[in-house]
Coordinates of C-alpha atoms and ligand atoms in Angstrom, one line a residue:
M3 CA 8.1 -15.0 12.8
E4 CA 9.6 -11.6 12.2
R5 CA 9.5 -8.8 9.6
S6 CA 10.5 -5.5 11.0
F7 CA 10.3 -2.2 9.2
T8 CA 12.0 0.9 10.4
L9 CA 9.7 3.7 9.3
T10 CA 12.2 6.5 8.5
R11 CA 13.4 7.9 5.2
A12 CA 17.0 7.0 5.9
A13 CA 16.0 3.3 6.5
A14 CA 13.8 3.4 3.4
L15 CA 16.7 4.6 1.3
D16 CA 19.0 2.0 2.8
H17 CA 16.3 -0.7 2.0
L18 CA 15.9 0.6 -1.6
S19 CA 19.7 0.4 -2.1
A20 CA 19.8 -3.1 -0.7
I21 CA 17.0 -4.4 -2.9
V22 CA 17.3 -2.5 -6.1
L23 CA 19.4 -5.2 -7.8
R24 CA 16.5 -7.6 -7.2
T25 CA 14.0 -5.5 -9.1
G26 CA 15.1 -6.8 -12.5
H27 CA 15.1 -10.4 -13.9
A28 CA 14.9 -11.9 -10.4
Y29 CA 11.8 -9.9 -9.6
A30 CA 10.0 -10.8 -12.8
A31 CA 11.0 -14.5 -12.4
H32 CA 10.1 -15.0 -8.7
R33 CA 7.7 -12.3 -7.6
N34 CA 4.7 -14.8 -7.6
T35 CA 6.4 -17.1 -5.1
D36 CA 5.9 -16.8 -1.4
R37 CA 8.6 -18.6 0.3
G38 CA 7.2 -18.0 3.8
P39 CA 7.7 -15.5 6.6
D40 CA 11.1 -16.7 7.7
M41 CA 12.7 -16.2 4.3
E42 CA 13.6 -13.0 2.3
P43 CA 10.6 -12.0 0.3
T44 CA 10.8 -12.4 -3.5
T45 CA 9.3 -8.9 -3.8
T46 CA 10.8 -5.7 -2.5
A47 CA 8.8 -5.0 0.7
L48 CA 8.9 -1.3 -0.2
S49 CA 5.1 -0.9 0.4
P50 CA 5.2 0.5 4.0
Y51 CA 7.5 3.3 2.7
L52 CA 5.6 3.9 -0.5
R53 CA 2.3 4.0 1.3
R54 CA 3.4 7.0 3.4
R55 CA 5.6 8.5 0.7
L56 CA 8.7 8.1 2.8
L57 CA 9.8 7.0 -0.7
L58 CA 8.2 8.5 -3.8
E59 CA 6.9 6.1 -6.6
Q60 CA 9.1 7.9 -9.2
E61 CA 12.2 7.6 -7.1
V62 CA 11.9 3.8 -6.7
I63 CA 11.2 3.5 -10.4
A64 CA 14.1 5.8 -11.2
A65 CA 16.4 3.6 -9.0
S66 CA 15.2 0.4 -10.8
L67 CA 15.5 1.9 -14.2
A68 CA 19.1 3.1 -13.4
A69 CA 20.0 -0.4 -12.2
H70 CA 18.4 -2.5 -15.0
G71 CA 17.1 -0.3 -17.9
P72 CA 13.5 -0.1 -19.0
G73 CA 13.1 -3.6 -20.4
T74 CA 14.4 -5.5 -17.4
A75 CA 12.8 -3.2 -14.9
G76 CA 9.5 -3.3 -16.7
K77 CA 7.6 -5.7 -14.5
F78 CA 8.6 -3.9 -11.3
V79 CA 7.8 -0.5 -12.8
D80 CA 4.4 -1.9 -13.8
E81 CA 3.6 -2.9 -10.3
V82 CA 4.4 0.5 -8.9
F83 CA 2.1 2.0 -11.4
W84 CA -0.7 -0.3 -10.1
R85 CA -0.4 1.5 -6.8
A86 CA -0.7 4.9 -8.6
Y87 CA -3.7 3.6 -10.6
F88 CA -5.6 2.4 -7.6
K89 CA -5.0 5.8 -5.8
G90 CA -6.4 7.5 -8.9
Y91 CA -9.3 5.0 -9.3
L92 CA -10.5 5.7 -5.7
E93 CA -10.1 9.4 -6.3
T94 CA -12.3 9.2 -9.3
H95 CA -14.8 6.9 -7.6
P96 CA -14.7 8.3 -4.0
K97 CA -18.0 6.8 -3.0
I98 CA -16.4 3.4 -2.8
W99 CA -14.7 4.4 0.5
P100 CA -17.8 5.5 2.5
D101 CA -19.8 2.6 1.0
Y102 CA -17.1 0.2 2.2
L103 CA -17.2 1.7 5.7
D104 CA -21.0 1.3 5.7
L105 CA -20.7 -2.3 4.6
V106 CA -18.2 -3.0 7.4
A107 CA -20.6 -1.6 10.0
R108 CA -23.5 -3.5 8.5
D109 CA -21.6 -6.8 8.2
H110 CA -20.4 -6.5 11.9
N111 CA -24.1 -6.0 12.9
N112 CA -25.1 -9.1 10.9
L113 CA -22.4 -11.1 12.7
A114 CA -24.0 -10.2 16.0
T115 CA -27.2 -11.9 15.0
S116 CA -25.8 -14.8 12.9
S117 CA -23.9 -17.2 15.2
G118 CA -23.0 -19.5 12.4
Q119 CA -21.3 -16.8 10.4
R120 CA -19.8 -15.3 13.5
R121 CA -18.1 -18.6 14.3
V122 CA -16.6 -18.8 10.7
F123 CA -15.4 -15.2 11.0
E124 CA -13.8 -15.7 14.4
D125 CA -12.1 -18.9 13.2
A126 CA -10.8 -17.0 10.1
V127 CA -9.3 -14.1 11.9
S128 CA -7.7 -16.3 14.6
G129 CA -6.3 -18.9 12.2
R130 CA -8.6 -21.8 13.2
T131 CA -10.5 -22.7 10.0
G132 CA -8.6 -26.0 9.4
I133 CA -7.3 -24.8 6.0
E134 CA -3.7 -24.9 7.0
C135 CA -2.3 -22.3 4.6
F136 CA -5.1 -19.8 5.3
D137 CA -4.7 -20.3 9.1
D138 CA -0.9 -19.7 8.8
W139 CA -1.4 -16.6 6.8
A140 CA -4.0 -15.1 9.2
I141 CA -1.4 -15.6 12.0
E142 CA 1.4 -14.2 9.9
L143 CA -0.6 -11.1 9.1
V144 CA -1.4 -10.5 12.8
E145 CA 2.1 -11.1 14.0
T146 CA 4.1 -9.4 11.3
G147 CA 1.8 -6.8 9.7
W148 CA 2.7 -7.9 6.2
L149 CA 1.8 -10.6 3.6
H150 CA 3.2 -11.4 0.1
N151 CA 1.0 -10.1 -2.8
H152 CA 0.1 -13.6 -4.1
T153 CA -0.8 -14.7 -0.6
R154 CA -3.1 -11.6 -0.2
M155 CA -4.9 -12.7 -3.4
W156 CA -5.2 -16.4 -2.2
F157 CA -6.3 -15.3 1.3
A158 CA -9.0 -12.9 0.0
S159 CA -10.3 -15.5 -2.5
I160 CA -10.6 -18.2 0.2
W161 CA -12.2 -15.7 2.6
I162 CA -14.8 -14.7 0.0
F163 CA -15.5 -17.9 -2.0
T164 CA -14.6 -20.8 0.2
L165 CA -15.5 -19.4 3.7
R166 CA -18.2 -17.3 2.1
L167 CA -17.5 -14.4 4.4
P168 CA -18.3 -10.8 3.4
W169 CA -15.5 -9.2 1.4
A170 CA -15.7 -5.9 3.4
L171 CA -14.9 -7.7 6.7
G172 CA -11.8 -9.3 5.0
A173 CA -10.7 -5.9 3.8
E174 CA -11.2 -4.5 7.3
F175 CA -9.1 -7.4 8.8
F176 CA -6.3 -6.5 6.4
L177 CA -6.5 -2.8 7.1
R178 CA -6.4 -3.4 10.8
H179 CA -3.2 -5.3 10.6
L180 CA -1.2 -4.3 7.4
I181 CA 1.7 -2.0 8.0
D182 CA 1.2 -0.8 4.4
G183 CA -2.6 -0.7 4.9
D184 CA -3.9 1.7 2.2
P185 CA -7.6 2.6 1.5
A186 CA -7.2 2.5 -2.2
S187 CA -4.9 -0.6 -2.8
N188 CA -6.6 -2.6 -0.1
T189 CA -10.3 -1.8 -0.8
L190 CA -9.9 -2.1 -4.6
S191 CA -7.8 -5.2 -4.5
W192 CA -10.5 -7.0 -2.3
R193 CA -13.1 -5.8 -4.8
W194 CA -10.9 -7.0 -7.7
V195 CA -10.7 -10.5 -6.1
A196 CA -14.5 -10.5 -5.5
G197 CA -15.2 -9.6 -9.2
L198 CA -16.5 -6.1 -8.3
H199 CA -13.6 -4.1 -9.7
T200 CA -13.4 -5.7 -13.2
R201 CA -17.1 -6.6 -13.1
G202 CA -17.8 -10.3 -13.5
K203 CA -14.1 -11.2 -13.4
N204 CA -13.2 -12.7 -10.0
Y205 CA -10.0 -14.4 -8.8
A206 CA -10.2 -18.0 -7.7
A207 CA -7.4 -19.4 -5.5
R208 CA -6.5 -22.9 -6.8
A209 CA -4.8 -25.6 -4.8
D210 CA -2.2 -26.4 -7.6
N211 CA -1.3 -22.7 -7.9
I212 CA -0.9 -22.4 -4.1
Q213 CA 1.2 -25.5 -4.0
R214 CA 3.5 -24.4 -6.9
Y215 CA 4.0 -20.8 -5.6
T216 CA 4.5 -21.7 -2.0
D217 CA 7.4 -24.1 -3.0
D218 CA 5.2 -27.1 -2.0
R219 CA 4.7 -25.8 1.5
Y220 CA 0.9 -26.1 1.2
S221 CA -1.5 -28.3 -0.7
P222 CA -5.0 -27.3 0.4
T223 CA -8.1 -29.3 -0.2
G224 CA -11.8 -28.3 -0.3
L225 CA -11.3 -24.8 -1.9
D226 CA -14.1 -23.5 -4.1
E227 CA -12.1 -23.2 -7.3
D228 CA -15.0 -22.3 -9.6
P229 CA -16.9 -19.6 -7.9
A230 CA -19.2 -17.0 -9.4
A231 CA -18.2 -13.3 -9.1
L232 CA -20.0 -11.2 -6.6
E233 CA -22.4 -8.5 -7.9
E234 CA -23.6 -5.2 -6.6
S235 CA -26.6 -3.2 -7.7
H236 CA -25.3 0.3 -7.6
P237 CA -21.6 0.7 -8.7
A238 CA -20.0 3.9 -7.5
P239 CA -20.2 6.8 -10.0
V240 CA -17.1 8.3 -11.6
R241 CA -16.2 11.9 -11.0
P242 CA -13.5 14.1 -12.5
I243 CA -10.5 14.8 -10.3
P244 CA -11.2 18.0 -8.3
A245 CA -8.8 20.8 -9.1
A246 CA -5.8 21.2 -6.7
D247 CA -4.8 24.6 -5.2
A248 CA -1.7 26.6 -5.7
A249 CA 0.3 27.4 -2.6
P250 CA 0.1 31.1 -1.7
A251 CA 3.3 33.2 -1.7
G252 CA 4.6 34.2 1.7
D253 CA 4.5 32.7 5.1
V254 CA 2.5 29.5 5.5
A255 CA 2.0 26.6 8.0
L256 CA 2.7 23.2 6.4
L257 CA 0.5 20.3 7.5
L258 CA 1.9 16.8 7.1
H259 CA -0.3 13.7 7.0
L260 CA 0.3 10.0 6.6
D261 CA -0.3 9.9 2.8
D262 CA 2.6 12.2 2.1
L263 CA 5.6 12.3 4.4
N264 CA 7.9 13.8 1.8
P265 CA 7.7 17.5 2.6
E266 CA 11.1 18.3 0.9
T267 CA 9.7 17.6 -2.6
L268 CA 6.2 19.2 -2.3
P269 CA 5.4 21.8 -5.0
L270 CA 5.2 24.8 -2.7
G271 CA 6.0 27.6 -5.2
R272 CA 6.9 30.8 -3.4
A273 CA 5.4 29.8 -0.1
R274 CA 7.7 30.1 2.9
V275 CA 7.1 27.5 5.5
T276 CA 7.4 28.9 9.0
R277 CA 5.4 26.3 11.0
I278 CA 4.9 22.6 10.5
G279 CA 2.2 20.4 12.1
G280 CA 1.7 16.6 11.8
L281 CA -1.8 15.1 11.6
L282 CA -2.0 11.4 12.5
A283 CA -5.2 9.9 11.0
H284 CA -4.7 6.1 11.3
A285 CA -6.6 3.5 9.3
P286 CA -10.0 2.7 11.0
A287 CA -9.5 0.1 13.7
A288 CA -5.8 -0.2 13.0
V289 CA -3.9 -2.1 15.7
E290 CA -1.0 -0.9 17.9
L291 CA 1.7 -2.2 15.5
V292 CA 0.3 0.0 12.7
H293 CA -0.1 3.0 15.1
R294 CA 3.5 2.6 16.1
A295 CA 4.6 2.5 12.4
D296 CA 2.6 5.6 11.6
E297 CA 4.0 7.5 14.6
A298 CA 7.6 6.6 13.8
A299 CA 7.1 7.7 10.2
M300 CA 5.5 11.0 11.2
A301 CA 8.2 11.7 13.8
D302 CA 10.8 11.2 11.1
A303 CA 9.0 13.5 8.7
L304 CA 8.5 16.2 11.2
S305 CA 12.2 16.2 12.2
R306 CA 13.3 16.2 8.6
A307 CA 10.9 19.0 7.7
A308 CA 12.1 21.1 10.7
E309 CA 15.6 20.8 9.5
Y310 CA 14.8 21.4 5.8
F311 CA 12.6 24.4 6.3
G312 CA 14.4 25.7 9.4
C313 CA 11.3 26.2 11.6
P314 CA 9.5 24.4 14.4
A315 CA 7.6 21.2 13.7
S316 CA 5.3 19.3 16.1
P317 CA 2.1 17.2 16.1
V318 CA -1.0 19.3 15.4
T319 CA -2.4 20.9 18.5
E320 CA -4.9 23.8 19.1
G321 CA -3.6 27.0 17.4
W322 CA -0.5 25.2 16.0
A323 CA -0.7 27.2 12.7
D324 CA -0.6 30.6 14.5
G325 CA -3.2 32.0 12.2
L326 CA -1.2 31.4 9.0
P327 CA -2.7 29.9 5.8
I328 CA -2.4 26.1 6.1
V329 CA -0.9 24.3 3.1
T330 CA -0.9 20.5 2.7
A331 CA -0.2 17.8 0.2
W332 CA -3.3 16.6 -1.5
A333 CA -4.7 13.8 0.7
P334 CA -6.3 11.1 -1.4
V335 CA -9.6 9.6 -0.4
G336 CA -9.3 8.0 3.1
P337 CA -8.7 8.9 6.7
S338 CA -6.2 11.7 6.2
A339 CA -8.5 13.5 3.7
D340 CA -11.4 13.0 6.1
A341 CA -9.4 14.6 9.0
L342 CA -8.0 17.6 7.2
P343 CA -9.1 21.0 8.6
T344 CA -11.5 22.8 6.3
G345 CA -10.1 25.7 4.3
C346 CA -6.5 24.4 3.9
T347 CA -4.7 24.8 0.6
R348 CA -4.1 21.4 -1.0
V349 CA -1.3 21.1 -3.5
R350 CA -0.9 18.1 -5.8
R351 CA 2.2 16.4 -7.1
E352 CA 2.7 16.3 -10.9
W353 CA 2.9 12.5 -10.6
D354 CA -0.6 12.2 -9.3
E355 CA -1.8 14.9 -11.7
R356 CA -0.5 12.9 -14.6
I357 CA -1.9 9.5 -13.5
W358 CA -5.1 10.0 -11.7
P359 CA -7.2 11.5 -14.5
R360 CA -6.4 8.3 -16.5
S361 CA -7.6 6.0 -13.7
T362 CA -11.3 6.1 -14.4
R363 CA -11.6 2.6 -15.8
G364 CA -9.1 -0.3 -16.3
Y365 CA -5.4 -0.2 -15.7
F366 CA -4.8 -0.2 -19.5
Q367 CA -5.4 3.6 -19.7
V368 CA -2.6 4.2 -17.3
K369 CA -0.3 1.5 -18.8
A370 CA -0.6 3.3 -22.1
V371 CA 1.1 6.4 -20.8
I372 CA 3.8 4.8 -18.8
P373 CA 6.5 5.3 -21.5
E374 CA 5.5 9.0 -21.7
I375 CA 5.7 9.5 -18.0
L376 CA 9.0 7.6 -17.8
R377 CA 10.4 9.7 -20.5
D378 CA 9.4 12.9 -18.6
C379 CA 10.7 11.3 -15.5
S380 CA 14.1 10.9 -17.1
T381 CA 14.1 14.5 -18.4
G382 CA 13.3 15.8 -14.9
L383 CA 9.6 16.8 -15.4
V384 CA 8.6 14.7 -12.4
A385 CA 12.1 14.6 -10.9
I386 CA 12.5 13.8 -7.3
G387 CA 14.0 17.1 -6.3
D388 CA 16.5 19.8 -7.1
E389 CA 20.2 19.7 -6.6
E390 CA 20.0 21.2 -3.2
F391 CA 17.5 18.6 -2.1
S392 CA 19.5 15.8 -3.5
A393 CA 22.4 16.9 -1.5
K394 CA 20.3 17.1 1.7
R395 CA 18.2 14.1 1.3
R396 CA 19.8 11.9 3.8
Ligands
FAD9 C1 -6.4 -8.4 -1.2 C2 -5.2 -7.4 -1.3 C3 -5.0 -6.4 -0.5 C4 -4.0 -5.5 -0.6 N1 -3.8 -4.4 0.3 C5 -2.8 -3.5 0.1 C6 -2.6 -2.5 1.0 O1 -3.4 -2.3 1.9 N2 -1.6 -1.6 0.8 C7 -0.7 -1.8 -0.3 O2 0.2 -1.0 -0.4 N3 -0.9 -2.8 -1.2 C8 -1.9 -3.7 -1.0 N4 -2.0 -4.7 -1.9 C9 -1.2 -4.7 -3.1 C10 0.1 -5.6 -3.0 O3 -0.2 -6.8 -2.4 C11 1.2 -4.9 -2.1 O4 1.4 -3.6 -2.5 C12 2.5 -5.6 -2.2 O5 2.3 -7.0 -1.8 C13 3.5 -5.0 -1.4 O6 4.7 -5.8 -1.4 P1 6.0 -5.3 -2.0 O7 6.4 -3.9 -1.6 O8 7.0 -6.3 -1.8 O9 5.6 -5.2 -3.6 P2 6.5 -5.3 -4.9 O10 6.0 -6.4 -5.7 O11 7.9 -5.2 -4.6 O12 6.0 -4.0 -5.7 C14 6.6 -2.7 -5.5 C15 5.5 -1.7 -5.1 O13 4.5 -1.7 -6.1 C16 3.2 -1.5 -5.5 N5 2.4 -2.7 -5.8 C17 2.8 -3.9 -6.1 N6 1.8 -4.8 -6.3 C18 0.7 -4.0 -6.3 C19 -0.7 -4.3 -6.4 N7 -1.1 -5.5 -6.8 N8 -1.6 -3.3 -6.2 C20 -1.1 -2.0 -5.9 N9 0.2 -1.7 -5.7 C21 1.1 -2.7 -5.9 C22 3.4 -1.4 -4.0 O14 3.5 0.0 -3.7 C23 4.7 -2.1 -3.8 O15 5.4 -1.7 -2.7 C24 -3.1 -5.6 -1.7 C25 -3.3 -6.7 -2.6 C26 -4.3 -7.6 -2.4 C27 -4.4 -8.7 -3.4

């Protein structure tokens, strides 16, 4: 079983070129089918790059639109906007993240005192439940670091409603192993399956749906196909998006983190980057495979940034900024934001600025502005970079 991702921008651009023709009709027709780990995925597998912004959302959308036009690219574009929406939703409901971390700790404690549940949990994470598809997916996740979207939905649903395991432990299992593990997309998708995101609306994995969309590879029995949604007593409150900073003019130290490894396109105004540091804040409990992916992506970004800005770049160490003001890309809620040094200037991309304030409720508020954002995208308002950058970008 193999899925390998080379976490560099050059590899990301090669991958985008290789799959862009599949983001039109073929994507819309087949994206729900998981043909298995030994076959080409029916989706793009761009997520490890988008997660770290080795590729920007707007550039993969621009590539798809250029290849297919807005009608045919529509489904793919919509999915990329889901990612942006989830980032914005966590940003406007930040308490969901620490609450999730607390639940993980509490649920692990409970496992220690409940041998029955501990056995179910251990069987689930090691692929020994006896539900063949679920067991294969658990092993696929651990071995490859990736799962198809539909499979993630089935897996989460079986975890919560058939095995009756706590959703937060399932989300943690994903975040430990996924190469695209993302605090927003992961936590909110698990909550969506559970019926906590769109309250009262949960996702039930059905045997006939699994059979159909795995090309008859699986036909599970014994699933709970009519479960009630989970409930919570204190949903996280909404907050306005905090204002971003403007980069100061003059010499600055640029801090890179795993949520934005695209330093060439940051809105830095008249700042002059003379030092670059890389801050690695991995997902909590992430495994070695994920650490290696993070490290490769960071090494690539540091070396590109050093060449682009013409100054030294290295992992963050004591005194790396040499007393200069530190500027960084806005880190959305999650480990990078938690690890940022206090007092640094956080700049935000126009893309996030446009989408996040609309991400306070359902996806429909974001969907309504997609045409407007795409129009601006094509007139360069959120363009991926200037001429000079385009020439340098490989
Ligand atoms: C339980 C569960 C957990 C998930 N955990 C993560 C996670 O940790 N990290 C993550 O990036 N995605 C997560 N997703 C969303 C989605 O499954 C992946 O983004 C997608 O499978 C990545 O494959 P792809 O690049 O081939 O997607 P494509 O279908 O080719 O879509 C292109 C891009 O759009 C975005 N996208 C597509 N579908 C979704 C979606 N449903 N939600 C948000 N963004 C989407 C991704 O950035 C993706 O790379 C999760 C979904 C579920 C149901």
